[in-house]
PDB file of C-alpha atoms in Angstrom:
ATOM      1  CA  MET A   1       0.000   0.000   0.000  1.00 48.00           C
ATOM      2  CA  ILE A   2       1.302   3.488  -0.888  1.00 52.00           C
ATOM      3  CA  PRO A   3       0.970   5.690   2.222  1.00 54.00           C
ATOM      4  CA  PHE A   4       0.892   8.996   0.304  1.00 54.00           C
ATOM      5  CA  PRO A   5      -0.868   9.817  -2.976  1.00 67.00           C
ATOM      6  CA  ALA A   6       1.454  10.871  -5.804  1.00 74.00           C
ATOM      7  CA  LYS A   7       0.629  14.087  -7.619  1.00 86.00           C
ATOM      8  CA  ASN A   8       2.630  16.350  -9.865  1.00 87.00           C
ATOM      9  CA  PHE A   9       2.267  19.431 -12.049  1.00 92.00           C
ATOM     10  CA  ALA A  10       5.093  20.411 -14.404  1.00 92.00           C
ATOM     11  CA  GLN A  11       5.260  22.945 -17.237  1.00 96.00           C
ATOM     12  CA  GLU A  12       8.070  24.146 -19.482  1.00 95.00           C
ATOM     13  CA  VAL A  13       7.899  27.101 -21.866  1.00 97.00           C
ATOM     14  CA  ARG A  14      10.576  28.024 -24.368  1.00 97.00           C
ATOM     15  CA  ALA A  15      11.093  30.402 -27.267  1.00 98.00           C
ATOM     16  CA  ARG A  16      13.714  30.081 -29.968  1.00 97.00           C
ATOM     17  CA  SER A  17      15.028  32.036 -32.873  1.00 97.00           C
ATOM     18  CA  ALA A  18      13.439  31.263 -36.224  1.00 95.00           C
ATOM     19  CA  GLY A  19      15.688  33.247 -38.553  1.00 90.00           C
ATOM     20  CA  THR A  20      17.882  31.860 -41.302  1.00 90.00           C
ATOM     21  CA  GLY A  21      21.050  33.651 -40.172  1.00 94.00           C
ATOM     22  CA  PRO A  22      24.007  32.082 -38.358  1.00 96.00           C
ATOM     23  CA  PHE A  23      23.025  33.328 -34.880  1.00 97.00           C
ATOM     24  CA  HIS A  24      20.579  31.136 -32.883  1.00 97.00           C
ATOM     25  CA  TRP A  25      19.106  31.458 -29.387  1.00 97.00           C
ATOM     26  CA  VAL A  26      16.770  29.644 -27.013  1.00 97.00           C
ATOM     27  CA  VAL A  27      15.285  31.046 -23.780  1.00 98.00           C
ATOM     28  CA  GLY A  28      12.821  29.399 -21.465  1.00 97.00           C
ATOM     29  CA  GLY A  29      11.691  28.437 -18.036  1.00 97.00           C
ATOM     30  CA  ASN A  30      10.045  25.598 -16.210  1.00 94.00           C
ATOM     31  CA  TYR A  31       8.061  25.009 -13.035  1.00 95.00           C
ATOM     32  CA  GLN A  32       7.237  21.881 -11.055  1.00 93.00           C
ATOM     33  CA  ASN A  33       5.081  21.364  -7.967  1.00 93.00           C
ATOM     34  CA  GLY A  34       4.553  17.829  -6.779  1.00 89.00           C
ATOM     35  CA  GLU A  35       4.779  15.219  -4.139  1.00 83.00           C
ATOM     36  CA  GLY A  36       5.149  11.506  -4.099  1.00 75.00           C
ATOM     37  CA  PRO A  37       5.953   8.577  -1.894  1.00 73.00           C
ATOM     38  CA  GLN A  38       9.447   7.378  -1.161  1.00 68.00           C
ATOM     39  CA  ILE A  39       8.941   3.750  -0.125  1.00 67.00           C
ATOM     40  CA  ASN A  40      11.911   2.452   1.876  1.00 66.00           C
ATOM     41  CA  ASN A  41      11.071  -0.790   3.660  1.00 68.00           C
ATOM     42  CA  ILE A  42      13.535  -3.470   4.731  1.00 73.00           C
ATOM     43  CA  ASP A  43      12.169  -6.650   6.307  1.00 72.00           C
ATOM     44  CA  PHE A  44      14.457  -8.682   8.494  1.00 73.00           C
ATOM     45  CA  VAL A  45      13.315 -11.889  10.184  1.00 74.00           C
ATOM     46  CA  VAL A  46      13.083 -10.219  13.592  1.00 76.00           C
ATOM     47  CA  GLN A  47      12.782  -6.530  12.665  1.00 73.00           C
ATOM     48  CA  GLN A  48      11.201  -4.327  10.018  1.00 69.00           C
ATOM     49  CA  LEU A  49      12.808  -0.976   9.135  1.00 70.00           C
ATOM     50  CA  ASP A  50      10.535   1.570   7.484  1.00 67.00           C
ATOM     51  CA  SER A  51      11.916   4.954   6.464  1.00 66.00           C
ATOM     52  CA  SER A  52       9.166   5.744   3.958  1.00 71.00           C
ATOM     53  CA  ASN A  53       8.301   9.401   3.561  1.00 73.00           C
ATOM     54  CA  ASN A  54       6.387  11.842   1.424  1.00 78.00           C
ATOM     55  CA  ALA A  55       8.729  13.942  -0.725  1.00 80.00           C
ATOM     56  CA  LYS A  56       7.307  17.356  -1.645  1.00 86.00           C
ATOM     57  CA  THR A  57       9.013  19.552  -4.224  1.00 88.00           C
ATOM     58  CA  GLU A  58       8.525  22.961  -5.750  1.00 91.00           C
ATOM     59  CA  ASN A  59      11.131  24.136  -8.232  1.00 92.00           C
ATOM     60  CA  TYR A  60      11.559  26.593 -11.052  1.00 95.00           C
ATOM     61  CA  ALA A  61      14.292  27.448 -13.525  1.00 94.00           C
ATOM     62  CA  GLY A  62      15.189  29.934 -16.225  1.00 96.00           C
ATOM     63  CA  PHE A  63      17.630  29.103 -19.006  1.00 96.00           C
ATOM     64  CA  GLY A  64      19.146  30.389 -22.233  1.00 97.00           C
ATOM     65  CA  GLU A  65      21.500  29.231 -24.970  1.00 96.00           C
ATOM     66  CA  LEU A  66      23.325  31.040 -27.756  1.00 98.00           C
ATOM     67  CA  SER A  67      24.978  29.423 -30.772  1.00 97.00           C
ATOM     68  CA  TYR A  68      26.597  30.621 -33.987  1.00 97.00           C
ATOM     69  CA  ASP A  69      27.073  28.718 -37.257  1.00 96.00           C
ATOM     70  CA  LEU A  70      30.657  28.861 -38.509  1.00 97.00           C
ATOM     71  CA  MET A  71      31.978  27.434 -41.791  1.00 96.00           C
ATOM     72  CA  GLY A  72      28.489  27.418 -43.306  1.00 93.00           C
ATOM     73  CA  GLY A  73      26.998  25.601 -40.305  1.00 92.00           C
ATOM     74  CA  LYS A  74      29.636  22.844 -40.202  1.00 95.00           C
ATOM     75  CA  LEU A  75      31.118  24.088 -36.897  1.00 96.00           C
ATOM     76  CA  VAL A  76      28.728  25.326 -34.179  1.00 96.00           C
ATOM     77  CA  PRO A  77      29.904  26.671 -30.810  1.00 97.00           C
ATOM     78  CA  LEU A  78      27.175  26.922 -28.153  1.00 96.00           C
ATOM     79  CA  ALA A  79      27.051  28.471 -24.670  1.00 97.00           C
ATOM     80  CA  GLY A  80      24.202  28.078 -22.209  1.00 96.00           C
ATOM     81  CA  ILE A  81      23.313  29.100 -18.678  1.00 95.00           C
ATOM     82  CA  ARG A  82      20.595  27.959 -16.275  1.00 93.00           C
ATOM     83  CA  TYR A  83      19.440  29.218 -12.882  1.00 94.00           C
ATOM     84  CA  TYR A  84      17.218  27.025 -10.747  1.00 89.00           C
ATOM     85  CA  HIS A  85      15.610  27.050  -7.351  1.00 92.00           C
ATOM     86  CA  ASP A  86      14.563  23.753  -5.777  1.00 89.00           C
ATOM     87  CA  ARG A  87      12.691  23.508  -2.480  1.00 90.00           C
ATOM     88  CA  ARG A  88      12.039  19.983  -1.160  1.00 86.00           C
ATOM     89  CA  THR A  89      10.618  18.678   2.069  1.00 85.00           C
ATOM     90  CA  TYR A  90      10.690  15.069   3.222  1.00 79.00           C
ATOM     91  CA  VAL A  91       7.901  14.289   5.696  1.00 78.00           C
ATOM     92  CA  ASP A  92       7.292  11.104   7.678  1.00 76.00           C
ATOM     93  CA  ALA A  93       5.388  10.293  10.868  1.00 69.00           C
ATOM     94  CA  THR A  94       8.076  11.764  13.139  1.00 77.00           C
ATOM     95  CA  SER A  95      10.010  14.425  11.233  1.00 78.00           C
ATOM     96  CA  ARG A  96      10.083  17.068   8.525  1.00 80.00           C
ATOM     97  CA  ILE A  97      13.396  17.619   6.674  1.00 81.00           C
ATOM     98  CA  PRO A  98      13.560  20.685   4.394  1.00 84.00           C
ATOM     99  CA  SER A  99      16.067  21.218   1.586  1.00 84.00           C
ATOM    100  CA  ASP A 100      16.530  24.449  -0.366  1.00 88.00           C
ATOM    101  CA  ILE A 101      18.927  24.701  -3.348  1.00 86.00           C
ATOM    102  CA  ASN A 102      19.639  27.732  -5.550  1.00 89.00           C
ATOM    103  CA  LYS A 103      22.179  27.112  -8.274  1.00 88.00           C
ATOM    104  CA  THR A 104      23.465  28.561 -11.519  1.00 91.00           C
ATOM    105  CA  THR A 105      24.925  26.093 -14.011  1.00 90.00           C
ATOM    106  CA  TRP A 106      26.488  26.433 -17.451  1.00 93.00           C
ATOM    107  CA  ARG A 107      27.132  24.377 -20.579  1.00 91.00           C
ATOM    108  CA  LEU A 108      29.618  24.772 -23.439  1.00 94.00           C
ATOM    109  CA  ASN A 109      29.389  22.695 -26.596  1.00 94.00           C
ATOM    110  CA  LEU A 110      31.279  22.546 -29.876  1.00 96.00           C
ATOM    111  CA  SER A 111      29.614  20.546 -32.664  1.00 94.00           C
ATOM    112  CA  TYR A 112      31.147  19.569 -35.986  1.00 95.00           C
ATOM    113  CA  LEU A 113      28.740  18.447 -38.726  1.00 93.00           C
ATOM    114  CA  PRO A 114      30.859  17.230 -41.667  1.00 92.00           C
ATOM    115  CA  THR A 115      27.811  15.708 -43.449  1.00 91.00           C
ATOM    116  CA  ASP A 116      24.024  15.762 -43.024  1.00 87.00           C
ATOM    117  CA  ASN A 117      24.234  12.302 -41.402  1.00 89.00           C
ATOM    118  CA  LEU A 118      27.208  12.759 -39.063  1.00 90.00           C
ATOM    119  CA  THR A 119      27.668  14.935 -35.968  1.00 92.00           C
ATOM    120  CA  MET A 120      30.708  15.022 -33.672  1.00 93.00           C
ATOM    121  CA  PHE A 121      30.709  17.109 -30.529  1.00 91.00           C
ATOM    122  CA  VAL A 122      32.417  17.856 -27.228  1.00 92.00           C
ATOM    123  CA  THR A 123      30.575  19.228 -24.207  1.00 91.00           C
ATOM    124  CA  ALA A 124      31.598  20.576 -20.803  1.00 90.00           C
ATOM    125  CA  ALA A 125      28.935  21.432 -18.236  1.00 90.00           C
ATOM    126  CA  THR A 126      28.165  21.910 -14.569  1.00 87.00           C
ATOM    127  CA  GLY A 127      25.130  20.860 -12.608  1.00 68.00           C
ATOM    128  CA  PHE A 128      22.022  18.971 -13.605  1.00 55.00           C
ATOM    129  CA  ARG A 129      18.422  19.563 -14.522  1.00 49.00           C
ATOM    130  CA  VAL A 130      15.920  18.940 -11.750  1.00 47.00           C
ATOM    131  CA  ASN A 131      13.066  16.789 -13.039  1.00 44.00           C
ATOM    132  CA  THR A 132      12.019  14.350 -10.377  1.00 47.00           C
ATOM    133  CA  THR A 133      10.908  13.956  -6.831  1.00 46.00           C
ATOM    134  CA  GLN A 134      13.882  12.056  -5.466  1.00 49.00           C
ATOM    135  CA  SER A 135      15.401  11.176  -2.130  1.00 50.00           C
ATOM    136  CA  THR A 136      17.517  13.578  -0.070  1.00 50.00           C
ATOM    137  CA  ILE A 137      20.648  11.497  -0.668  1.00 51.00           C
ATOM    138  CA  ALA A 138      20.174  11.334  -4.453  1.00 53.00           C
ATOM    139  CA  GLY A 139      19.312  15.027  -4.751  1.00 53.00           C
ATOM    140  CA  THR A 140      22.319  16.132  -2.696  1.00 53.00           C
ATOM    141  CA  ALA A 141      24.715  13.845  -4.581  1.00 51.00           C
ATOM    142  CA  ILE A 142      23.576  15.077  -7.999  1.00 52.00           C
ATOM    143  CA  ALA A 143      23.483  18.758  -6.992  1.00 53.00           C
ATOM    144  CA  SER A 144      27.072  18.603  -5.730  1.00 54.00           C
ATOM    145  CA  ARG A 145      28.477  17.461  -9.101  1.00 57.00           C
ATOM    146  CA  ARG A 146      31.088  19.891 -10.278  1.00 71.00           C
ATOM    147  CA  LEU A 147      32.100  19.507 -13.917  1.00 76.00           C
ATOM    148  CA  SER A 148      31.119  16.912 -16.463  1.00 79.00           C
ATOM    149  CA  SER A 149      32.423  16.489 -19.984  1.00 79.00           C
ATOM    150  CA  ASN A 150      31.530  14.345 -22.946  1.00 82.00           C
ATOM    151  CA  ALA A 151      32.777  13.711 -26.472  1.00 84.00           C
ATOM    152  CA  SER A 152      30.608  11.794 -28.894  1.00 84.00           C
ATOM    153  CA  THR A 153      29.799  10.975 -32.497  1.00 85.00           C
ATOM    154  CA  ARG A 154      26.280  10.454 -33.873  1.00 84.00           C
ATOM    155  CA  ALA A 155      25.542   8.980 -37.258  1.00 84.00           C
ATOM    156  CA  SER A 156      22.271   8.502 -39.070  1.00 82.00           C
ATOM    157  CA  ILE A 157      22.158   5.408 -41.270  1.00 80.00           C
ATOM    158  CA  ALA A 158      18.509   5.576 -42.399  1.00 69.00           C
ATOM    159  CA  ASP A 159      16.026   8.350 -43.118  1.00 63.00           C
TER     160      ASP A 159
END
């Protein structure tokens, strides 16, 4: 049996450039208000441990990205920034644990598109995007990430 009903409202709005020039932009924001159960039961032969709680979250973010097509769109540098506020409370029968995070994160990307079917890119970024109602431990661990990087190639083999 789930001790707390799960409910969630989330909305994201974004606007982007629609011109044919080399300069491109995206701006937007999102909002989430929800709560859901965190079921944490461990049954031992002689003892049952139950640390289930109701996780409540309210968060919002604003973000933007700028990019510019170089070499006729074959090389595209991109820079982005995001500010978010995340307020969470974990409630059980005996306690109420609040968490409040305000963070600004960034992302840099350089894409190379040698053909219409091949993209190579490198990315460096900080932070994460809040999307879920998660446990205190998971939320704290993800929020404390410093810098991540990635290099990848994507190919399309069929239309």
